[in-house]
């Protein structure tokens, strides 16, 4: 089992940057594929970015491609989401999630993830 704690959210002006962190407790962090999701008011929770075991593969939602970067540091049991050129439509509660995949895939489906953090709020003002 793994416990996830997100941090790094906040209020930023459009065009600014934030770096989210997700610290994992428990063993074998390196055996989990990780994902970032976001949930805006009145909308469903959606996939933002995912990273496979050993960071071999990454996948991004079209809405964040070229602006967001997901990375992981297995030595620190942490996954990151660097967010640049932020837009007001990026405003949401951001969650990280973990799942044990069968191979080096990136897991996109929300319901496939087994473990979730409590979320960190990102607010982008115009």
Short mmCIF file of C-alpha atoms in Angstrom, two decimals:
data_model
loop_
_atom_site.label_atom_id
_atom_site.label_comp_id
_atom_site.label_asym_id
_atom_site.label_seq_id
_atom_site.Cartn_x
_atom_site.Cartn_y
_atom_site.Cartn_z
CA UNK A 1 0.00 0.00 0.00
CA UNK A 2 1.12 3.57 -0.65
CA UNK A 3 0.02 6.91 0.76
CA UNK A 4 0.26 10.05 -1.34
CA UNK A 5 0.56 13.67 -0.25
CA UNK A 6 0.45 16.51 -2.76
CA UNK A 7 1.94 19.97 -2.25
CA UNK A 8 2.92 23.02 -4.24
CA UNK A 9 -0.46 24.39 -5.22
CA UNK A 10 -1.40 28.02 -4.87
CA UNK A 11 -2.61 31.18 -6.54
CA UNK A 12 -0.72 32.37 -9.61
CA UNK A 13 -1.34 34.84 -12.40
CA UNK A 14 -1.94 33.67 -15.94
CA UNK A 15 1.36 32.94 -17.64
CA UNK A 16 3.01 31.96 -14.40
CA UNK A 17 4.40 28.65 -13.21
CA UNK A 18 3.94 26.21 -10.36
CA UNK A 19 5.60 22.94 -9.47
CA UNK A 20 3.47 20.32 -7.79
CA UNK A 21 5.01 17.52 -5.77
CA UNK A 22 3.54 14.24 -4.67
CA UNK A 23 5.38 12.41 -1.92
CA UNK A 24 4.70 8.71 -1.50
CA UNK A 25 5.12 6.67 1.63
CA UNK A 26 5.39 2.94 1.72
CA UNK A 27 7.60 0.55 -0.12
CA UNK A 28 8.42 -0.04 -3.74
CA UNK A 29 7.52 3.39 -5.10
CA UNK A 30 9.45 2.45 -8.21
CA UNK A 31 6.96 -0.29 -9.00
CA UNK A 32 4.06 2.16 -9.37
CA UNK A 33 2.99 4.07 -12.43
CA UNK A 34 1.97 7.57 -11.41
CA UNK A 35 -0.53 10.04 -12.71
CA UNK A 36 -1.76 13.58 -12.17
CA UNK A 37 -5.44 14.39 -12.49
CA UNK A 38 -7.47 17.52 -11.96
CA UNK A 39 -11.01 18.27 -10.92
CA UNK A 40 -12.54 21.62 -11.72
CA UNK A 41 -15.85 22.76 -10.22
CA UNK A 42 -18.80 21.38 -12.15
CA UNK A 43 -16.62 19.06 -14.21
CA UNK A 44 -15.38 15.50 -13.98
CA UNK A 45 -11.97 14.53 -12.71
CA UNK A 46 -9.73 14.24 -15.78
CA UNK A 47 -6.31 12.91 -16.64
CA UNK A 48 -3.54 15.50 -16.92
CA UNK A 49 -0.27 13.57 -17.18
CA UNK A 50 1.11 10.13 -16.46
CA UNK A 51 4.51 8.52 -16.11
CA UNK A 52 5.48 4.88 -16.31
CA UNK A 53 7.87 2.81 -14.28
CA UNK A 54 11.40 4.15 -14.48
CA UNK A 55 10.04 7.22 -16.32
CA UNK A 56 10.40 5.40 -19.63
CA UNK A 57 7.09 6.71 -20.96
CA UNK A 58 5.04 9.84 -20.36
CA UNK A 59 1.64 10.88 -21.66
CA UNK A 60 -0.09 14.25 -21.49
CA UNK A 61 -3.59 15.49 -22.04
CA UNK A 62 -3.83 17.60 -25.18
CA UNK A 63 -4.79 20.62 -23.09
CA UNK A 64 -1.43 20.66 -21.27
CA UNK A 65 1.00 19.39 -23.90
CA UNK A 66 4.00 21.64 -24.25
CA UNK A 67 3.23 23.43 -20.99
CA UNK A 68 3.32 20.74 -18.29
CA UNK A 69 6.06 18.22 -17.55
CA UNK A 70 5.73 15.16 -15.34
CA UNK A 71 8.80 13.60 -13.77
CA UNK A 72 9.67 11.24 -10.95
CA UNK A 73 12.53 10.72 -8.54
CA UNK A 74 12.35 7.17 -7.26
CA UNK A 75 15.14 7.81 -4.75
CA UNK A 76 12.94 10.46 -3.14
CA UNK A 77 9.63 8.62 -3.63
CA UNK A 78 8.28 11.70 -5.34
CA UNK A 79 6.55 12.58 -8.58
CA UNK A 80 6.42 16.14 -9.87
CA UNK A 81 4.29 18.20 -12.21
CA UNK A 82 5.98 21.30 -13.57
CA UNK A 83 3.30 23.64 -14.88
CA UNK A 84 4.31 26.56 -17.08
CA UNK A 85 2.32 29.14 -19.04
CA UNK A 86 -0.63 28.59 -16.75
CA UNK A 87 -4.10 29.60 -17.93
CA UNK A 88 -7.27 30.37 -15.95
CA UNK A 89 -8.76 27.14 -17.31
CA UNK A 90 -6.03 25.20 -15.47
CA UNK A 91 -7.72 26.16 -12.20
CA UNK A 92 -8.65 22.96 -10.39
CA UNK A 93 -7.91 20.64 -7.53
CA UNK A 94 -4.94 18.54 -8.61
CA UNK A 95 -4.51 14.96 -7.47
CA UNK A 96 -1.74 12.45 -7.85
CA UNK A 97 -2.48 8.76 -8.08
CA UNK A 98 -0.60 5.46 -8.14
CA UNK A 99 -1.17 2.05 -9.66
CA UNK A 100 0.92 -1.07 -10.19
CA UNK A 101 0.94 -1.67 -13.93
CA UNK A 102 1.79 -4.94 -15.68
CA UNK A 103 4.57 -3.31 -17.67
CA UNK A 104 6.03 0.04 -18.68
CA UNK A 105 2.71 1.56 -19.69
CA UNK A 106 1.26 4.91 -18.75
CA UNK A 107 -2.14 4.47 -17.14
CA UNK A 108 -4.66 7.06 -18.31
CA UNK A 109 -7.97 5.72 -17.07
CA UNK A 110 -9.03 7.33 -13.79
CA UNK A 111 -10.73 4.20 -12.49
CA UNK A 112 -7.59 2.12 -12.97
CA UNK A 113 -5.70 3.89 -10.19
CA UNK A 114 -5.68 2.32 -6.76
CA UNK A 115 -4.26 5.07 -4.56
CA UNK A 116 -5.04 8.78 -4.45
CA UNK A 117 -3.81 11.80 -2.58
CA UNK A 118 -6.02 14.45 -1.02
CA UNK A 119 -5.30 17.03 -3.69
CA UNK A 120 -3.74 20.47 -3.88
CA UNK A 121 -5.59 23.53 -5.16
CA UNK A 122 -4.26 25.45 -8.15
CA UNK A 123 -5.91 28.77 -8.94
CA UNK A 124 -4.88 30.81 -11.96
CA UNK A 125 -6.09 34.38 -12.13
CA UNK A 126 -6.55 36.27 -15.38
#
